PDB file of C-alpha atoms in Angstrom:
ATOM      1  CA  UNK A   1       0.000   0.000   0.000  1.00 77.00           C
ATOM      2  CA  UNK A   2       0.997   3.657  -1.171  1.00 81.00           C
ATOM      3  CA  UNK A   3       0.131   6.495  -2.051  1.00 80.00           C
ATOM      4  CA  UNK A   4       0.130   6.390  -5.554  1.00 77.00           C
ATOM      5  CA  UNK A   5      -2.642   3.473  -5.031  1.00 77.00           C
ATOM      6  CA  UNK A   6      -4.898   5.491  -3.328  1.00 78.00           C
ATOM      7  CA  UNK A   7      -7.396   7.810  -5.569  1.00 75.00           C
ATOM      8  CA  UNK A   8     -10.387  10.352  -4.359  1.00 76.00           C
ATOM      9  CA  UNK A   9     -13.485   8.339  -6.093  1.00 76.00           C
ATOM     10  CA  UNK A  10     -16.599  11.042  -7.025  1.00 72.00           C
ATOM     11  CA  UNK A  11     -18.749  12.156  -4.395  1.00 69.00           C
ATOM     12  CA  UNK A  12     -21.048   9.601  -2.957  1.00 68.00           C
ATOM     13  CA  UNK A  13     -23.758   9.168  -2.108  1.00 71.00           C
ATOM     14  CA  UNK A  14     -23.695  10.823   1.255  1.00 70.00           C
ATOM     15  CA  UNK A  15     -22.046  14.124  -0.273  1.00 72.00           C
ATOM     16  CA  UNK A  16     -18.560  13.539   0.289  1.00 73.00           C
ATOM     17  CA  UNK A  17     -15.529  11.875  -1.969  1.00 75.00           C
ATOM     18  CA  UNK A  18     -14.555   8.677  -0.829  1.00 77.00           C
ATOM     19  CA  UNK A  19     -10.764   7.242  -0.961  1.00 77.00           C
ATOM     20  CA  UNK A  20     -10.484   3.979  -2.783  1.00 78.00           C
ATOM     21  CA  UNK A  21      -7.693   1.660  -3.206  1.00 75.00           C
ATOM     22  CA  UNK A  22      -7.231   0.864  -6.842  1.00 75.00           C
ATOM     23  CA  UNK A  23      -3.841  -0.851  -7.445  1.00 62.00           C
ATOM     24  CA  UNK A  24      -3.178  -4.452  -6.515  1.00 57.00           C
ATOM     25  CA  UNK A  25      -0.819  -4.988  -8.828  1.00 50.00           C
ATOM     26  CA  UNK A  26       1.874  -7.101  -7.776  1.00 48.00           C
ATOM     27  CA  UNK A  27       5.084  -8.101 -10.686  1.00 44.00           C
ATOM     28  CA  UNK A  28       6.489 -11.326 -10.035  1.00 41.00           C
ATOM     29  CA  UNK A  29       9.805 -12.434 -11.325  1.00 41.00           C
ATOM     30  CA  UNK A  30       9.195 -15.770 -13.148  1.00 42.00           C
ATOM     31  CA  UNK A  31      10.522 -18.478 -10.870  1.00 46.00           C
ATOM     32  CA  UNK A  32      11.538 -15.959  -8.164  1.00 49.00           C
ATOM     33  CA  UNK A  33       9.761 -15.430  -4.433  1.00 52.00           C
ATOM     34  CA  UNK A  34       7.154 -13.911  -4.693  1.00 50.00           C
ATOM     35  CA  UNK A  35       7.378 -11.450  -1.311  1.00 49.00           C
ATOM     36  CA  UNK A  36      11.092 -10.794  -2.286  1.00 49.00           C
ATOM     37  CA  UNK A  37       9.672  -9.845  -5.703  1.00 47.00           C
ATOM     38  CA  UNK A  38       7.182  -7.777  -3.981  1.00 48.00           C
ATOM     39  CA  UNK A  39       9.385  -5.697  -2.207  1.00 48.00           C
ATOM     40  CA  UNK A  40      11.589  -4.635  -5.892  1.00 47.00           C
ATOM     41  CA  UNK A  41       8.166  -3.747  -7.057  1.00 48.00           C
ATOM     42  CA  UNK A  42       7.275  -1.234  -3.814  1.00 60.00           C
ATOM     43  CA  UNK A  43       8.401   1.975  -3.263  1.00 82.00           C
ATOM     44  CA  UNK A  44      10.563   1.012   0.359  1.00 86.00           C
ATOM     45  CA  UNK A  45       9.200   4.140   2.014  1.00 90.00           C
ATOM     46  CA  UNK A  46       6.095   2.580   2.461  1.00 91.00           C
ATOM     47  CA  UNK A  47       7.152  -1.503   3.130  1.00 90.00           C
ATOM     48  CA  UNK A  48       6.594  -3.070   6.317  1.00 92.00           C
ATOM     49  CA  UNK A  49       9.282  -4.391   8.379  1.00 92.00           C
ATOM     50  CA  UNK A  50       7.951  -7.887   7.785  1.00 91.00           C
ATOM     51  CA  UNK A  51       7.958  -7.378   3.911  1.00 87.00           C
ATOM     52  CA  UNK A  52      11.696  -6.972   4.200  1.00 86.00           C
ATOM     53  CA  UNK A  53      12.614  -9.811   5.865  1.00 84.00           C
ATOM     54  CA  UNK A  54      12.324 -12.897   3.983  1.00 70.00           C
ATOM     55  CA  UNK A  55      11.393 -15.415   6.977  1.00 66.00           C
ATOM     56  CA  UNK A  56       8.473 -17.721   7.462  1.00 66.00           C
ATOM     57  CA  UNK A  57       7.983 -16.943  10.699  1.00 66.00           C
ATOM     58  CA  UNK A  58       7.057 -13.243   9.562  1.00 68.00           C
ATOM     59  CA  UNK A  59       3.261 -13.668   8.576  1.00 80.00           C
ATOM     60  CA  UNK A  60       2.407 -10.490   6.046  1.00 84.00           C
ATOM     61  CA  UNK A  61      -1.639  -9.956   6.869  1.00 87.00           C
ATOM     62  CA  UNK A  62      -3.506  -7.097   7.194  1.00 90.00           C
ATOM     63  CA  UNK A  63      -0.812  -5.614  10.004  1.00 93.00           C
ATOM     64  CA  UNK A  64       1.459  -5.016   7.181  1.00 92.00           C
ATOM     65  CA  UNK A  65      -1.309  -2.675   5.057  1.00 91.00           C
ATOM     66  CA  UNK A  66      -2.002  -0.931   8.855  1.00 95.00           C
ATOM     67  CA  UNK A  67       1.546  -0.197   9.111  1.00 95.00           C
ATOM     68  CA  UNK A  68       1.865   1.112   5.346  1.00 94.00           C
ATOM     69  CA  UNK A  69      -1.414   2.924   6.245  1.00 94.00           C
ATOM     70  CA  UNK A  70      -0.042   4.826   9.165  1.00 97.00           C
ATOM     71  CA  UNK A  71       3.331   5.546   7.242  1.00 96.00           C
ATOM     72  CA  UNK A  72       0.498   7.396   5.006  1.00 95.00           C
ATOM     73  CA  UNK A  73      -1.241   8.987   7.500  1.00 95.00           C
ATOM     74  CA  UNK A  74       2.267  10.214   9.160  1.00 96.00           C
ATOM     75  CA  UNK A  75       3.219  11.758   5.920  1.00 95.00           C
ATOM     76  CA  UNK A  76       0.120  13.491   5.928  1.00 93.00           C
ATOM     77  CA  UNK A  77       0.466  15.576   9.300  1.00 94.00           C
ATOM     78  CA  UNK A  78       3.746  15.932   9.070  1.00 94.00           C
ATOM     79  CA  UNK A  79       4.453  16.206   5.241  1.00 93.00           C
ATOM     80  CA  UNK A  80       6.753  13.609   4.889  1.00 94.00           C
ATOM     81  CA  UNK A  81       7.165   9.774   5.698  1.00 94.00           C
ATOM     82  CA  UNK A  82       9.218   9.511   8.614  1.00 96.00           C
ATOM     83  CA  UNK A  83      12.026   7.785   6.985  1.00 94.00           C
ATOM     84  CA  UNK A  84      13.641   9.072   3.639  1.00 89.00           C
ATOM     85  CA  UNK A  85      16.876   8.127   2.063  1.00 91.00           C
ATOM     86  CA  UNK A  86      18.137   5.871  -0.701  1.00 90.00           C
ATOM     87  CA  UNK A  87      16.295   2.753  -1.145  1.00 89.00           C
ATOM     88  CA  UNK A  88      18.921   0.555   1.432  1.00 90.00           C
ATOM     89  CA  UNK A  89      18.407   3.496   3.764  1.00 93.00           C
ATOM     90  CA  UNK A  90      14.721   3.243   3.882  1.00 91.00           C
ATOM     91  CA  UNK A  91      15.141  -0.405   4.256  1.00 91.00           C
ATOM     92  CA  UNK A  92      17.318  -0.288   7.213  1.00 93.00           C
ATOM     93  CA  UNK A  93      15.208   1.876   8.874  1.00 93.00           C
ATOM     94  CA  UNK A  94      11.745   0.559   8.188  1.00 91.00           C
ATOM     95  CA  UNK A  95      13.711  -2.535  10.184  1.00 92.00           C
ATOM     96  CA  UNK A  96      15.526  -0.646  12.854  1.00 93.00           C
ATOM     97  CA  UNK A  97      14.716   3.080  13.279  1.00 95.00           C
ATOM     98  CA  UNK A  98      12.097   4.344  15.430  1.00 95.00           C
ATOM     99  CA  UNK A  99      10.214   6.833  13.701  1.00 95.00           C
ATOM    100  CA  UNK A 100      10.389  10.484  15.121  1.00 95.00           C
ATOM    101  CA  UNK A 101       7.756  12.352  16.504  1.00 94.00           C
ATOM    102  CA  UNK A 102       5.531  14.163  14.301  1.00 93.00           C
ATOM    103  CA  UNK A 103       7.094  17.349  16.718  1.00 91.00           C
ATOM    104  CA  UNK A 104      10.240  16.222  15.438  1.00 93.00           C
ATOM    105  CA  UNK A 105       9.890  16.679  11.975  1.00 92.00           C
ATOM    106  CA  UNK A 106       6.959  19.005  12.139  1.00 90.00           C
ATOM    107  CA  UNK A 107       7.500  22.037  15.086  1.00 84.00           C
ATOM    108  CA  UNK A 108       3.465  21.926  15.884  1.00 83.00           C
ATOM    109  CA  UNK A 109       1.474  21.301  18.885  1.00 85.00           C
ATOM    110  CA  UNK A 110       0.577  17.504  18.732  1.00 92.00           C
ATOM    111  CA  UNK A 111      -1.431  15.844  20.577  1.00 92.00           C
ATOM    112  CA  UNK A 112       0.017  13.032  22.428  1.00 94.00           C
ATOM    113  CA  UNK A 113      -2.796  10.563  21.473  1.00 96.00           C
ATOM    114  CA  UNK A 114      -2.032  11.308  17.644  1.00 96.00           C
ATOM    115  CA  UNK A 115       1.995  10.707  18.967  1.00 96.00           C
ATOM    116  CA  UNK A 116       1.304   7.477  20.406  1.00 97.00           C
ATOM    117  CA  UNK A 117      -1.125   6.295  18.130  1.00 98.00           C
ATOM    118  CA  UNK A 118       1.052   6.733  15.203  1.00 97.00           C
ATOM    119  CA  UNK A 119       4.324   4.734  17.254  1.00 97.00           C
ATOM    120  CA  UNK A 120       1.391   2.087  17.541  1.00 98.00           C
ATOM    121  CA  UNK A 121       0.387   1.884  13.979  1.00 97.00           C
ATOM    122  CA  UNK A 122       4.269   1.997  12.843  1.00 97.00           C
ATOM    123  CA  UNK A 123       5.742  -0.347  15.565  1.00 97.00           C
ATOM    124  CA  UNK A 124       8.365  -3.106  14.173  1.00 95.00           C
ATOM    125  CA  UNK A 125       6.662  -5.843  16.193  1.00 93.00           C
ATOM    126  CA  UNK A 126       3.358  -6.175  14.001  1.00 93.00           C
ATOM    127  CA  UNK A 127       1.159  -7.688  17.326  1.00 94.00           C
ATOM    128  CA  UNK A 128       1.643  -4.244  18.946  1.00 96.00           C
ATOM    129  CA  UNK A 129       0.142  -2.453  16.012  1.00 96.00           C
ATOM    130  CA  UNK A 130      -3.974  -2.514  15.737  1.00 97.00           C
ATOM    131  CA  UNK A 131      -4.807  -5.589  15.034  1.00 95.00           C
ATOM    132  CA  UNK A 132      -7.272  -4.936  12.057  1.00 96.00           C
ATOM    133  CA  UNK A 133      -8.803  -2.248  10.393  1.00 94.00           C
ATOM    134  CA  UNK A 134     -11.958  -1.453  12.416  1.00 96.00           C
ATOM    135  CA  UNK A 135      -9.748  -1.067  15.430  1.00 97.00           C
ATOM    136  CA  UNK A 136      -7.339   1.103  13.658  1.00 97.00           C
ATOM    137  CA  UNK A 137     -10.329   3.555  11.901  1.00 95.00           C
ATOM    138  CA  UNK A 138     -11.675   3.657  16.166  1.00 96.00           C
ATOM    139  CA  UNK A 139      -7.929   4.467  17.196  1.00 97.00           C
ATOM    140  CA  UNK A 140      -6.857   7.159  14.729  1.00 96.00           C
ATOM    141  CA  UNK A 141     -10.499   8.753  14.983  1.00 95.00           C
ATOM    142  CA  UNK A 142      -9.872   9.506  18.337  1.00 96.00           C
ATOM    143  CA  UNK A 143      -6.346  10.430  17.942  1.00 96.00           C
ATOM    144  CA  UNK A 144      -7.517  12.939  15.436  1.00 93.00           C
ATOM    145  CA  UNK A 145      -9.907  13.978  17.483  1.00 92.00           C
ATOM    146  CA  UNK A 146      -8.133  15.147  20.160  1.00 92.00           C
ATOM    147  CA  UNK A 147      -5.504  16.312  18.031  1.00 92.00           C
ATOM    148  CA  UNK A 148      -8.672  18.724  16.575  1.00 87.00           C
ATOM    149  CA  UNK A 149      -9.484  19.107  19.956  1.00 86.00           C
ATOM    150  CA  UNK A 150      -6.151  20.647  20.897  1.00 85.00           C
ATOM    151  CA  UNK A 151      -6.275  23.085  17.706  1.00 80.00           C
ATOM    152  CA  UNK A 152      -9.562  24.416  18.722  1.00 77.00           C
ATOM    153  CA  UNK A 153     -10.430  25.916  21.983  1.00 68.00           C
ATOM    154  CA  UNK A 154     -13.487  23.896  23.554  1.00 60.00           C
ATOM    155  CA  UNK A 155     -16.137  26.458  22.196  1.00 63.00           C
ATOM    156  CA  UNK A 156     -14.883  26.715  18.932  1.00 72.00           C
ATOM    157  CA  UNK A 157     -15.237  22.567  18.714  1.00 68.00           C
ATOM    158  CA  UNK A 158     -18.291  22.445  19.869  1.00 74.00           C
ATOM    159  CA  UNK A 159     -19.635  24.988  17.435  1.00 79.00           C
ATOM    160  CA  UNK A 160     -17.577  22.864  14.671  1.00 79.00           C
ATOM    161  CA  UNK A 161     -19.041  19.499  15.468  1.00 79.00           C
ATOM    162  CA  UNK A 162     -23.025  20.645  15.602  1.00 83.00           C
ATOM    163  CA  UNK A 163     -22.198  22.481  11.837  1.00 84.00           C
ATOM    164  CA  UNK A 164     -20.819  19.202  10.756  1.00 84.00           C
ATOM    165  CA  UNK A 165     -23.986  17.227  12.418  1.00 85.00           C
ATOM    166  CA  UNK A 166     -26.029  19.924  10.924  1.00 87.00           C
ATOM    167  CA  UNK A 167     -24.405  19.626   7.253  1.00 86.00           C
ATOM    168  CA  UNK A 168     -24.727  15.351   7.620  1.00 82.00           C
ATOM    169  CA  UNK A 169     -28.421  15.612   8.743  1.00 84.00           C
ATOM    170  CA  UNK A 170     -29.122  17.950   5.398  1.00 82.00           C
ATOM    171  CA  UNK A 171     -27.753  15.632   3.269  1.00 75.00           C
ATOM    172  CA  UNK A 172     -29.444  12.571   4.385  1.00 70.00           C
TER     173      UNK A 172
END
């Protein structure tokens, strides 16, 4: 999972565009391994640790999109993945680096649910990340949310949420 796989379909029904993932494609080298194959065809910034090493007892499942899914997300606040570098570089440290802090990269006031949400979602050990995607969608929405909560003094929120009720109920 990257970005370039990701695409803003037409609004929907319920007035908003919706993100859809549209490429699967995965190139195999005839006769090679498949996963090693897989990680020649992906751009490293966005791989897994799990996708780069070539054990069995490294199970790729839907951890590994999660993880690729946060490295998204991160680049998104912060306006870059956390790790950049030529492609060994990126490989090394999608295996060994920690990624910084989204104050790290980006001087901002974060909230330290978005902070620890995001070390969750990009953790090297795939059973500390959320374990599927309903639990990741419930994790990040409230990291977000108090991350909009910090931005915004009480008052202002408040006001923000009822306009946003207000705008779903006229479109239903």
């Amino acid at each position: 999972l990257n970005p370039s796989a990701i695409f803003l379909a037409s609004e929907t029904s319920n007035g908003y565009e919706q993100a859809k993932l549209l490429d699967f494609q995965f190139e195999f080298i005839q006769g090679g391994d498949p996963q090693f194959t897989n990680i020649l065809s992906s751009h490293p910034a966005y791989l897994a640790p799990e996708q780069i090493i070539l054990e069995d007892e490294y199970q790729i499942d839907q951890k590994t999109d999660l993880y690729s899914l946060g490295i998204i997300l991160y680049e998104l606040l912060a306006g870059r993945p956390p790790f950049y570098g030529s492609p060994q570089e990126l490989l090394d440290d999608q295996l060994l680096a920690t990624p910084p802090n989204l104050s790290e990269v980006k001087p901002d006031e974060w909230s330290p649910l978005l902070e620890e949400f995001l070390q969750k979602a990009l953790s090297k050990d795939s059973s500390e990340r959320p374990q599927n995607a309903e639990t990741f969608l419930r994790e990040c929405d409230a990291a977000l949310h108090a991350q909009a909560e910090l931005r915004y003094n009480a008052q202002d929120f408040e006001e923000i949420e009822q306009e946003i009720k207000k705008l779903k109920a006229e479109k239903q």
